[in-house]
Amino acid sequence: MKLKHLSAALLLCLSAPLAAANPVNVDSTTESLGLNVNYQTAKVDLDTLLGYPVGSKISSPAAIYEAFVELEKAYPQQVEIIHYGETWEGRPLYYVALSSAENTSKLADYRAGMTALANPQNIKESDAKELIAELPSSIWLSYGVHGNEISSPEAALLTAWHLLAADDADTRQWLDNTMVFIDPVQNPDGRARFVSRYYMTAGLEHSSDRISAEHNEPWPSGRSNHYLFDLNRDWLALTQPEVAGQVDALLDTYPLIFVDLHEMGGDQSYYFTPEARPYNPLIAKSQRESLWLIGENNGRWFDEQGYDYFTREIFDAFYPGYGASWPLYHGTLAMTYEMASARGHKFRTKDGDILTYADGVQRHFVASLATIETASRERERLLKNFWNYRKQAIADGRESDERYIYINAAEDKAGAQRLAGLLTQHGVSVQQSNAAFSACGSDFAAGSLVIDSAQPAHYMIRTLLDEQVDMAQDFLDEQERLRANNLPDQIYDVTAWSLPLMFNLEQQRCQRAPRAELQTAGKATVAAGEVTNPDAKVAFLSAWGDMNGARLLTAALREGLSVKQSDLAFTLKSGERYPAGSLIFTRADNDDDLVDRLTQLAQQTGARLNGIDSSWIVDGPNFGSNNVQQVHAPNVALAWDEPFSSLNAGHTRFVIERQLGYPVTAIRAEQLRRADLSHYQVLILPNSYGNLAGAFGEDGATNLKHWVERGGVLITMGTSSAWAVQNDLLASALESAAKDQQVNVHKEAKVEGLLLESTAHLHDYVNGATSDPYWTSGVITKLDVDQEHWLTAGVPESVNSITVGNQIFRPLTITNGRNLLTYAAADEVLASGYLWAENKQQLAHKPYLMWQPRGRGMVISFAQEPTYRAYLDGLNIILSNAIFAGASHARPLR
């Protein structure tokens, strides 16, 4: 690539091995771009910012941050760094506002203007037209969400420097017309992990061999953040600071275009918009047309450079939980760009070409400039479309027969409060009731949510709360045709994500406005609790069944308080009924400052405790019954490292540590072979993507069996539950696909003739007599709950879960254990998403959660991941029961 009169500082290694540090002078770079650019007036050289030529070294997040700090110092009138948080490991999260000096000086005015356009109900049409005539366009460029997708953060720096240092007419016009927001490193923790580990493997020369250590990261890869989340899947639950902070920033700036720049496999080329099918039906026609326009201009730039690219084949626009999807539902254009990754300094492709790190930097740079050009050129059109999108959202809400959405807090006040805060974080206006009321023919408890969908965030509301979002029927027909021909389907990610379903909250919809005393909800996901009757003489009770109680339990255990938990529901003499699992804090078992400590914990956790003056129970167990357990603070271990799924390990640790509030010790799988686990009461094996049998071996299996028999609680998830079956820890079995007809697949060279009676018979034969069930991309399934067990204390009659993959377990027999959560009947099992018909039939009534006692301990096995992406809040009480009630019911030798 050639650039005319580029500063000698801008040195890009295009084809030479980077290990040799033999970069190409960028005086040649703009010529092939067709830009008449002069950088002689640049206030700072690009290589001075980093201390080395761009593209010659994989920069650490700290180096990139310091480079932007220096850019801000050099161009204070054009650059402003805005911090929006910090990572779990303490690294800064920030974005850079960059434009002409005039636009940057009026950044507050820009924000006010975009906020006005984003709220059409509060502004006159004439005033909106004036804003559209005056406001600059805007683009948000997000780089490096996956820490091991390495080229885009330096492309962010190159893009920023170019915009500031170039003195050509095109660049000046872009900045006159456009506010450019750059988030250089969305995932600093993951990138720091990658950079550190990568250079630990480097030798005298960098290797291009894909089997080299440089190209094979150790567990966990740099893709994820500190808690091992794929941040590009956290845009619904907003659990991680990297994503939650960026959402706040986006709602503060309302950019017209959002681009998320990624990397993909090194044997591919470059991908940009338009996206593949299926499209989410809530994406507007004008948005799809504009995405095509952006892609077409990108294609023109890539054609001029001779860069290969593709569109529309993969990376669909259906699932809204990506960074490149979420902004669409607020009216912003959003898209993904993907560059073939060198995953290091250089990579030999399948065709024998050498792909370099600098190639990725350069192509992301070109794509960034191309899109900035479109943002500038289409300023008025983009502003009008944004304004019209938000206006149409309000109109669609007003015309809907389901304008008002009511979410009941009766069964789960903690869940309703978390959802209220989460929706508010998403930019949705939410009201909460101060008292009980009736609407839509139903009764709603105090704290219930009321959402008027006639608001600018109408499509975001639909996206987050609709129980079903359908893919186009012709697309689904094509997937069934592909399956019938033994070809892979084209479904990319989960097909269901409704927050009320995943929170297990009831919602009602109707056109009638509420008659209730309401207040606007804030972003708080936990409301302060309280202690009533603090002068009580005997005990303080907290009803079980939501996360307020779970947080209270863990906080009390960490504080050293004595707490009991009832396996069964009980009724006080006063007539007050407490459900199974309720917590009991007696004065006799605790110190004199019990009330003060419980009051403080109630404020922090949201729990409500009621003081009682008598322990007399008229129905259910008394406090001294064997059905009331003393809860001891268990030591909880979590299997870590290969071959376990880093995502599931991270999700599980996050849910326990940050949502339940209890510490977890990570133990590498290799240590579990022979380690003395007597210090731990609970061990969790997350889902495994590798050979767990090989990692543990017979020694590991024997070690865990003996530990369980001595009183340990082993909790398994997903494929780790299959390992438990294979090693006789769980008396279940994995099922193969149920067949319409029984067939025997031939093994001999010559066999008897076979009459194939139908296409289905052929399909059964081709797939083999014992093939696995067909893979499910991800749906929300309904589970029936056996409520007569302490493991399901506080859990309603049915809950929902995400089901992914093709594992189906046989039920435990009554002589071996209990099937406590089972899939609902075939006609009810699918709560949301698209599930293959044969999987509905085969999943029906099969176990999701199994409990099997073994010696003095037990095995608790989940068929799936109850902590999937940390957005299955409706399953957190079950996980809490498995850990804490499980440890209480085990009988270790003391």
PDB file of N, CA and C in Angstrom, residues 115 117-121 251 254 282 326-332 386-398 403 405 422-430 451-466 509:
ATOM      1  N   THR A 115     -29.209  13.774  21.903  1.00  0.00           N
ATOM      2  CA  THR A 115     -30.190  13.350  22.911  1.00  0.00           C
ATOM      3  C   THR A 115     -31.570  13.893  22.564  1.00  0.00           C
ATOM      4  N   LEU A 117     -32.679  14.605  19.471  1.00  0.00           N
ATOM      5  CA  LEU A 117     -33.179  13.823  18.345  1.00  0.00           C
ATOM      6  C   LEU A 117     -33.608  12.428  18.777  1.00  0.00           C
ATOM      7  N   ALA A 118     -32.932  11.893  19.792  1.00  0.00           N
ATOM      8  CA  ALA A 118     -33.246  10.544  20.260  1.00  0.00           C
ATOM      9  C   ALA A 118     -34.546  10.489  21.050  1.00  0.00           C
ATOM     10  N   ASN A 119     -35.098  11.638  21.379  1.00  0.00           N
ATOM     11  CA  ASN A 119     -36.340  11.703  22.158  1.00  0.00           C
ATOM     12  C   ASN A 119     -37.351  12.585  21.437  1.00  0.00           C
ATOM     13  N   PRO A 120     -37.930  12.089  20.347  1.00  0.00           N
ATOM     14  CA  PRO A 120     -38.837  12.903  19.527  1.00  0.00           C
ATOM     15  C   PRO A 120     -40.059  13.404  20.275  1.00  0.00           C
ATOM     16  N   GLN A 121     -40.426  12.711  21.359  1.00  0.00           N
ATOM     17  CA  GLN A 121     -41.608  13.139  22.106  1.00  0.00           C
ATOM     18  C   GLN A 121     -41.388  14.472  22.811  1.00  0.00           C
ATOM     19  N   LEU A 251     -25.151   5.471  24.923  1.00  0.00           N
ATOM     20  CA  LEU A 251     -26.406   6.171  25.217  1.00  0.00           C
ATOM     21  C   LEU A 251     -26.164   7.635  25.560  1.00  0.00           C
ATOM     22  N   TYR A 254     -25.068   8.600  21.277  1.00  0.00           N
ATOM     23  CA  TYR A 254     -25.933   8.202  20.166  1.00  0.00           C
ATOM     24  C   TYR A 254     -25.230   8.342  18.809  1.00  0.00           C
ATOM     25  N   LEU A 282     -36.756  -6.984  13.669  1.00  0.00           N
ATOM     26  CA  LEU A 282     -36.891  -5.652  14.257  1.00  0.00           C
ATOM     27  C   LEU A 282     -35.895  -4.648  13.682  1.00  0.00           C
ATOM     28  N   TRP A 326     -26.446  -4.758  19.055  1.00  0.00           N
ATOM     29  CA  TRP A 326     -27.195  -4.007  20.071  1.00  0.00           C
ATOM     30  C   TRP A 326     -27.538  -2.582  19.639  1.00  0.00           C
ATOM     31  N   PRO A 327     -26.600  -1.804  19.059  1.00  0.00           N
ATOM     32  CA  PRO A 327     -26.951  -0.413  18.725  1.00  0.00           C
ATOM     33  C   PRO A 327     -28.060  -0.280  17.704  1.00  0.00           C
ATOM     34  N   LEU A 328     -28.285  -1.317  16.890  1.00  0.00           N
ATOM     35  CA  LEU A 328     -29.328  -1.244  15.870  1.00  0.00           C
ATOM     36  C   LEU A 328     -30.683  -0.917  16.464  1.00  0.00           C
ATOM     37  N   TYR A 329     -30.953  -1.419  17.649  1.00  0.00           N
ATOM     38  CA  TYR A 329     -32.294  -1.311  18.232  1.00  0.00           C
ATOM     39  C   TYR A 329     -32.509   0.012  18.961  1.00  0.00           C
ATOM     40  N   HIS A 330     -31.503   0.888  18.881  1.00  0.00           N
ATOM     41  CA  HIS A 330     -31.669   2.285  19.283  1.00  0.00           C
ATOM     42  C   HIS A 330     -31.620   3.218  18.083  1.00  0.00           C
ATOM     43  N   GLY A 331     -31.506   2.662  16.882  1.00  0.00           N
ATOM     44  CA  GLY A 331     -31.521   3.489  15.685  1.00  0.00           C
ATOM     45  C   GLY A 331     -30.166   3.723  15.060  1.00  0.00           C
ATOM     46  N   THR A 332     -29.108   3.242  15.684  1.00  0.00           N
ATOM     47  CA  THR A 332     -27.756   3.356  15.138  1.00  0.00           C
ATOM     48  C   THR A 332     -27.524   2.249  14.115  1.00  0.00           C
ATOM     49  N   PHE A 386     -32.090   8.319  11.668  1.00  0.00           N
ATOM     50  CA  PHE A 386     -32.071   8.131  13.119  1.00  0.00           C
ATOM     51  C   PHE A 386     -33.307   8.767  13.745  1.00  0.00           C
ATOM     52  N   TRP A 387     -33.604   9.978  13.369  1.00  0.00           N
ATOM     53  CA  TRP A 387     -34.773  10.702  13.883  1.00  0.00           C
ATOM     54  C   TRP A 387     -36.057   9.953  13.540  1.00  0.00           C
ATOM     55  N   ASN A 388     -36.184   9.513  12.301  1.00  0.00           N
ATOM     56  CA  ASN A 388     -37.390   8.806  11.879  1.00  0.00           C
ATOM     57  C   ASN A 388     -37.527   7.454  12.582  1.00  0.00           C
ATOM     58  N   TYR A 389     -36.409   6.777  12.796  1.00  0.00           N
ATOM     59  CA  TYR A 389     -36.433   5.491  13.508  1.00  0.00           C
ATOM     60  C   TYR A 389     -37.014   5.670  14.902  1.00  0.00           C
ATOM     61  N   ARG A 390     -36.548   6.687  15.598  1.00  0.00           N
ATOM     62  CA  ARG A 390     -37.016   6.917  16.973  1.00  0.00           C
ATOM     63  C   ARG A 390     -38.479   7.382  16.983  1.00  0.00           C
ATOM     64  N   LYS A 391     -38.871   8.163  15.998  1.00  0.00           N
ATOM     65  CA  LYS A 391     -40.279   8.556  15.900  1.00  0.00           C
ATOM     66  C   LYS A 391     -41.165   7.349  15.625  1.00  0.00           C
ATOM     67  N   GLN A 392     -40.731   6.504  14.698  1.00  0.00           N
ATOM     68  CA  GLN A 392     -41.527   5.331  14.351  1.00  0.00           C
ATOM     69  C   GLN A 392     -41.647   4.380  15.525  1.00  0.00           C
ATOM     70  N   ALA A 393     -40.620   4.321  16.338  1.00  0.00           N
ATOM     71  CA  ALA A 393     -40.669   3.465  17.525  1.00  0.00           C
ATOM     72  C   ALA A 393     -41.811   3.868  18.437  1.00  0.00           C
ATOM     73  N   ILE A 394     -41.962   5.158  18.666  1.00  0.00           N
ATOM     74  CA  ILE A 394     -43.046   5.643  19.524  1.00  0.00           C
ATOM     75  C   ILE A 394     -44.397   5.330  18.880  1.00  0.00           C
ATOM     76  N   ALA A 395     -44.499   5.568  17.569  1.00  0.00           N
ATOM     77  CA  ALA A 395     -45.770   5.318  16.877  1.00  0.00           C
ATOM     78  C   ALA A 395     -46.144   3.842  16.921  1.00  0.00           C
ATOM     79  N   ASP A 396     -45.173   2.963  16.705  1.00  0.00           N
ATOM     80  CA  ASP A 396     -45.468   1.529  16.755  1.00  0.00           C
ATOM     81  C   ASP A 396     -45.915   1.109  18.145  1.00  0.00           C
ATOM     82  N   GLY A 397     -45.318   1.692  19.164  1.00  0.00           N
ATOM     83  CA  GLY A 397     -45.737   1.371  20.527  1.00  0.00           C
ATOM     84  C   GLY A 397     -47.159   1.820  20.804  1.00  0.00           C
ATOM     85  N   ARG A 398     -47.511   3.002  20.336  1.00  0.00           N
ATOM     86  CA  ARG A 398     -48.864   3.524  20.565  1.00  0.00           C
ATOM     87  C   ARG A 398     -49.920   2.686  19.856  1.00  0.00           C
ATOM     88  N   ARG A 403     -49.335  -2.506  24.133  1.00  0.00           N
ATOM     89  CA  ARG A 403     -48.531  -1.316  24.414  1.00  0.00           C
ATOM     90  C   ARG A 403     -47.868  -1.386  25.786  1.00  0.00           C
ATOM     91  N   ILE A 405     -46.478  -3.296  29.070  1.00  0.00           N
ATOM     92  CA  ILE A 405     -45.897  -4.574  29.492  1.00  0.00           C
ATOM     93  C   ILE A 405     -45.771  -4.547  31.014  1.00  0.00           C
ATOM     94  N   LEU A 422     -31.554  -3.382  34.902  1.00  0.00           N
ATOM     95  CA  LEU A 422     -30.910  -3.785  33.652  1.00  0.00           C
ATOM     96  C   LEU A 422     -31.572  -3.113  32.455  1.00  0.00           C
ATOM     97  N   LEU A 423     -32.895  -3.086  32.423  1.00  0.00           N
ATOM     98  CA  LEU A 423     -33.590  -2.421  31.325  1.00  0.00           C
ATOM     99  C   LEU A 423     -33.257  -0.933  31.297  1.00  0.00           C
ATOM    100  N   THR A 424     -33.166  -0.318  32.459  1.00  0.00           N
ATOM    101  CA  THR A 424     -32.790   1.095  32.524  1.00  0.00           C
ATOM    102  C   THR A 424     -31.394   1.298  31.967  1.00  0.00           C
ATOM    103  N   GLN A 425     -30.472   0.402  32.285  1.00  0.00           N
ATOM    104  CA  GLN A 425     -29.125   0.484  31.720  1.00  0.00           C
ATOM    105  C   GLN A 425     -29.156   0.372  30.205  1.00  0.00           C
ATOM    106  N   HIS A 426     -30.118  -0.375  29.684  1.00  0.00           N
ATOM    107  CA  HIS A 426     -30.259  -0.535  28.235  1.00  0.00           C
ATOM    108  C   HIS A 426     -30.905   0.684  27.575  1.00  0.00           C
ATOM    109  N   GLY A 427     -31.253   1.693  28.344  1.00  0.00           N
ATOM    110  CA  GLY A 427     -31.860   2.882  27.780  1.00  0.00           C
ATOM    111  C   GLY A 427     -33.362   2.825  27.681  1.00  0.00           C
ATOM    112  N   VAL A 428     -33.987   1.924  28.434  1.00  0.00           N
ATOM    113  CA  VAL A 428     -35.442   1.760  28.441  1.00  0.00           C
ATOM    114  C   VAL A 428     -36.013   2.489  29.651  1.00  0.00           C
ATOM    115  N   SER A 429     -37.084   3.223  29.460  1.00  0.00           N
ATOM    116  CA  SER A 429     -37.777   3.881  30.571  1.00  0.00           C
ATOM    117  C   SER A 429     -38.711   2.877  31.247  1.00  0.00           C
ATOM    118  N   VAL A 430     -38.505   2.651  32.542  1.00  0.00           N
ATOM    119  CA  VAL A 430     -39.244   1.643  33.301  1.00  0.00           C
ATOM    120  C   VAL A 430     -39.880   2.302  34.520  1.00  0.00           C
ATOM    121  N   ILE A 451     -43.947  -1.065  31.764  1.00  0.00           N
ATOM    122  CA  ILE A 451     -43.162  -0.503  30.668  1.00  0.00           C
ATOM    123  C   ILE A 451     -44.119  -0.080  29.569  1.00  0.00           C
ATOM    124  N   ASP A 452     -44.151   1.219  29.314  1.00  0.00           N
ATOM    125  CA  ASP A 452     -44.931   1.742  28.197  1.00  0.00           C
ATOM    126  C   ASP A 452     -44.055   1.633  26.960  1.00  0.00           C
ATOM    127  N   SER A 453     -44.430   0.774  26.022  1.00  0.00           N
ATOM    128  CA  SER A 453     -43.575   0.547  24.860  1.00  0.00           C
ATOM    129  C   SER A 453     -43.672   1.668  23.831  1.00  0.00           C
ATOM    130  N   ALA A 454     -44.545   2.653  24.064  1.00  0.00           N
ATOM    131  CA  ALA A 454     -44.613   3.815  23.180  1.00  0.00           C
ATOM    132  C   ALA A 454     -43.519   4.798  23.604  1.00  0.00           C
ATOM    133  N   GLN A 455     -42.300   4.424  23.355  1.00  0.00           N
ATOM    134  CA  GLN A 455     -41.130   5.245  23.693  1.00  0.00           C
ATOM    135  C   GLN A 455     -40.068   5.010  22.636  1.00  0.00           C
ATOM    136  N   PRO A 456     -39.074   5.897  22.572  1.00  0.00           N
ATOM    137  CA  PRO A 456     -38.051   5.756  21.525  1.00  0.00           C
ATOM    138  C   PRO A 456     -37.300   4.430  21.562  1.00  0.00           C
ATOM    139  N   ALA A 457     -37.257   3.790  22.723  1.00  0.00           N
ATOM    140  CA  ALA A 457     -36.571   2.496  22.850  1.00  0.00           C
ATOM    141  C   ALA A 457     -37.512   1.324  22.586  1.00  0.00           C
ATOM    142  N   HIS A 458     -38.598   1.552  21.856  1.00  0.00           N
ATOM    143  CA  HIS A 458     -39.598   0.514  21.621  1.00  0.00           C
ATOM    144  C   HIS A 458     -38.977  -0.761  21.061  1.00  0.00           C
ATOM    145  N   TYR A 459     -38.088  -0.633  20.070  1.00  0.00           N
ATOM    146  CA  TYR A 459     -37.519  -1.830  19.442  1.00  0.00           C
ATOM    147  C   TYR A 459     -36.526  -2.526  20.366  1.00  0.00           C
ATOM    148  N   MET A 460     -35.857  -1.758  21.215  1.00  0.00           N
ATOM    149  CA  MET A 460     -34.998  -2.386  22.223  1.00  0.00           C
ATOM    150  C   MET A 460     -35.845  -3.158  23.222  1.00  0.00           C
ATOM    151  N   ILE A 461     -36.994  -2.596  23.610  1.00  0.00           N
ATOM    152  CA  ILE A 461     -37.921  -3.286  24.505  1.00  0.00           C
ATOM    153  C   ILE A 461     -38.371  -4.602  23.887  1.00  0.00           C
ATOM    154  N   ARG A 462     -38.785  -4.533  22.638  1.00  0.00           N
ATOM    155  CA  ARG A 462     -39.236  -5.745  21.958  1.00  0.00           C
ATOM    156  C   ARG A 462     -38.103  -6.776  21.914  1.00  0.00           C
ATOM    157  N   THR A 463     -36.908  -6.306  21.588  1.00  0.00           N
ATOM    158  CA  THR A 463     -35.761  -7.203  21.478  1.00  0.00           C
ATOM    159  C   THR A 463     -35.477  -7.929  22.784  1.00  0.00           C
ATOM    160  N   LEU A 464     -35.545  -7.201  23.885  1.00  0.00           N
ATOM    161  CA  LEU A 464     -35.169  -7.775  25.173  1.00  0.00           C
ATOM    162  C   LEU A 464     -36.293  -8.579  25.820  1.00  0.00           C
ATOM    163  N   LEU A 465     -37.545  -8.214  25.555  1.00  0.00           N
ATOM    164  CA  LEU A 465     -38.658  -8.776  26.322  1.00  0.00           C
ATOM    165  C   LEU A 465     -39.570  -9.719  25.540  1.00  0.00           C
ATOM    166  N   ASP A 466     -39.629  -9.608  24.220  1.00  0.00           N
ATOM    167  CA  ASP A 466     -40.497 -10.515  23.468  1.00  0.00           C
ATOM    168  C   ASP A 466     -40.098 -11.964  23.745  1.00  0.00           C
ATOM    169  N   ARG A 509     -49.276  -8.460  28.878  1.00  0.00           N
ATOM    170  CA  ARG A 509     -49.309  -7.316  27.970  1.00  0.00           C
ATOM    171  C   ARG A 509     -50.747  -6.984  27.599  1.00  0.00           C
TER     172      ARG A 509
END
